[in-house]
């Protein structure tokens, strides 16, 4: 079973608990989880930690996690922190 989730707006420490819970719940009863990221407007390191956890947890549970279309803001923060190689994106991610 495939699930599609869209993350929108700010994903900072202030939204971290809600974002984590949403994604952790989405891992239940699925074999593939697609996360749309094109409408993310602000991020901090807590967002990146959650996305890295999601990729690792998906792998551990044999769930295909696909991060799609990261926004320019998300791409910039990932690059600034030197984490480009830590993420696997589908969609239109450009380095």
C-alpha positions as YAML, in Angstrom:
chain: A
units: angstrom
residues:
- id: 1
  name: UNK
  ca: [0.00, 0.00, 0.00]
- id: 2
  name: UNK
  ca: [1.32, 3.43, -0.96]
- id: 3
  name: UNK
  ca: [0.77, 6.63, 1.03]
- id: 4
  name: UNK
  ca: [1.33, 10.21, -0.09]
- id: 5
  name: UNK
  ca: [1.99, 13.01, 2.39]
- id: 6
  name: UNK
  ca: [2.63, 16.68, 1.72]
- id: 7
  name: UNK
  ca: [4.66, 18.84, 4.09]
- id: 8
  name: UNK
  ca: [3.91, 22.53, 3.74]
- id: 9
  name: UNK
  ca: [5.03, 25.82, 5.24]
- id: 10
  name: UNK
  ca: [7.54, 26.03, 8.06]
- id: 11
  name: UNK
  ca: [9.18, 22.93, 9.47]
- id: 12
  name: UNK
  ca: [11.29, 24.19, 12.33]
- id: 13
  name: UNK
  ca: [11.75, 23.23, 15.96]
- id: 14
  name: UNK
  ca: [8.30, 24.70, 16.61]
- id: 15
  name: UNK
  ca: [6.64, 22.17, 14.28]
- id: 16
  name: UNK
  ca: [9.05, 19.28, 14.93]
- id: 17
  name: UNK
  ca: [6.85, 17.26, 17.27]
- id: 18
  name: UNK
  ca: [3.82, 17.55, 14.99]
- id: 19
  name: UNK
  ca: [5.88, 16.73, 11.87]
- id: 20
  name: UNK
  ca: [7.55, 13.75, 13.53]
- id: 21
  name: UNK
  ca: [4.20, 12.37, 14.71]
- id: 22
  name: UNK
  ca: [2.63, 12.81, 11.27]
- id: 23
  name: UNK
  ca: [5.48, 10.97, 9.56]
- id: 24
  name: UNK
  ca: [5.77, 8.25, 12.21]
- id: 25
  name: UNK
  ca: [2.04, 7.54, 11.86]
- id: 26
  name: UNK
  ca: [2.38, 7.46, 8.08]
- id: 27
  name: UNK
  ca: [4.87, 4.58, 8.34]
- id: 28
  name: UNK
  ca: [2.12, 2.32, 9.67]
- id: 29
  name: UNK
  ca: [0.52, -0.12, 7.22]
- id: 30
  name: UNK
  ca: [2.39, 0.94, 4.11]
- id: 31
  name: UNK
  ca: [5.08, -0.37, 1.80]
- id: 32
  name: UNK
  ca: [5.84, 2.99, 0.15]
- id: 33
  name: UNK
  ca: [5.69, 6.52, 1.55]
- id: 34
  name: UNK
  ca: [5.97, 9.53, -0.76]
- id: 35
  name: UNK
  ca: [6.66, 12.89, 0.90]
- id: 36
  name: UNK
  ca: [6.00, 16.02, -1.21]
- id: 37
  name: UNK
  ca: [8.32, 18.86, -0.12]
- id: 38
  name: UNK
  ca: [7.83, 21.53, -2.79]
- id: 39
  name: UNK
  ca: [5.76, 23.81, -0.53]
- id: 40
  name: UNK
  ca: [8.17, 23.90, 2.42]
- id: 41
  name: UNK
  ca: [8.93, 27.57, 3.11]
- id: 42
  name: UNK
  ca: [11.30, 27.47, 6.09]
- id: 43
  name: UNK
  ca: [13.41, 24.74, 7.72]
- id: 44
  name: UNK
  ca: [16.00, 24.30, 10.40]
- id: 45
  name: UNK
  ca: [18.15, 21.39, 11.48]
- id: 46
  name: UNK
  ca: [15.24, 19.74, 13.31]
- id: 47
  name: UNK
  ca: [13.47, 19.25, 9.97]
- id: 48
  name: UNK
  ca: [16.57, 17.67, 8.48]
- id: 49
  name: UNK
  ca: [16.93, 15.36, 11.49]
- id: 50
  name: UNK
  ca: [13.34, 14.20, 11.05]
- id: 51
  name: UNK
  ca: [13.81, 13.56, 7.32]
- id: 52
  name: UNK
  ca: [17.05, 11.66, 7.95]
- id: 53
  name: UNK
  ca: [15.32, 9.60, 10.64]
- id: 54
  name: UNK
  ca: [12.45, 8.90, 8.24]
- id: 55
  name: UNK
  ca: [14.80, 7.55, 5.57]
- id: 56
  name: UNK
  ca: [16.61, 5.37, 8.10]
- id: 57
  name: UNK
  ca: [13.42, 4.11, 9.75]
- id: 58
  name: UNK
  ca: [11.86, 3.37, 6.38]
- id: 59
  name: UNK
  ca: [14.89, 1.30, 5.44]
- id: 60
  name: UNK
  ca: [14.79, -0.54, 8.76]
- id: 61
  name: UNK
  ca: [11.10, -1.39, 8.24]
- id: 62
  name: UNK
  ca: [11.51, -2.26, 4.53]
- id: 63
  name: UNK
  ca: [9.38, 0.72, 3.51]
- id: 64
  name: UNK
  ca: [10.34, 2.66, 0.42]
- id: 65
  name: UNK
  ca: [10.50, 6.32, 1.45]
- id: 66
  name: UNK
  ca: [10.62, 8.81, -1.42]
- id: 67
  name: UNK
  ca: [11.29, 12.48, -0.71]
- id: 68
  name: UNK
  ca: [9.88, 14.44, -3.64]
- id: 69
  name: UNK
  ca: [10.52, 17.89, -5.08]
- id: 70
  name: UNK
  ca: [12.35, 19.65, -2.23]
- id: 71
  name: UNK
  ca: [11.75, 23.39, -2.19]
- id: 72
  name: UNK
  ca: [14.59, 25.79, -2.94]
- id: 73
  name: UNK
  ca: [14.75, 26.69, 0.76]
- id: 74
  name: UNK
  ca: [15.14, 23.05, 1.73]
- id: 75
  name: UNK
  ca: [17.78, 22.45, -0.95]
- id: 76
  name: UNK
  ca: [19.75, 25.51, 0.19]
- id: 77
  name: UNK
  ca: [19.78, 24.51, 3.88]
- id: 78
  name: UNK
  ca: [20.80, 20.95, 3.01]
- id: 79
  name: UNK
  ca: [23.68, 22.29, 0.90]
- id: 80
  name: UNK
  ca: [24.75, 24.84, 3.53]
- id: 81
  name: UNK
  ca: [25.01, 22.09, 6.14]
- id: 82
  name: UNK
  ca: [26.94, 19.79, 3.80]
- id: 83
  name: UNK
  ca: [24.24, 17.10, 3.87]
- id: 84
  name: UNK
  ca: [23.54, 16.77, 0.15]
- id: 85
  name: UNK
  ca: [24.89, 13.22, 0.02]
- id: 86
  name: UNK
  ca: [22.85, 12.20, 3.08]
- id: 87
  name: UNK
  ca: [19.53, 12.63, 1.29]
- id: 88
  name: UNK
  ca: [17.95, 10.67, -1.50]
- id: 89
  name: UNK
  ca: [15.37, 12.67, -3.43]
- id: 90
  name: UNK
  ca: [12.98, 11.77, -6.22]
- id: 91
  name: UNK
  ca: [11.24, 14.34, -8.38]
- id: 92
  name: UNK
  ca: [13.07, 17.46, -9.49]
- id: 93
  name: UNK
  ca: [15.85, 17.80, -6.93]
- id: 94
  name: UNK
  ca: [18.80, 19.64, -8.43]
- id: 95
  name: UNK
  ca: [22.11, 20.22, -6.76]
...
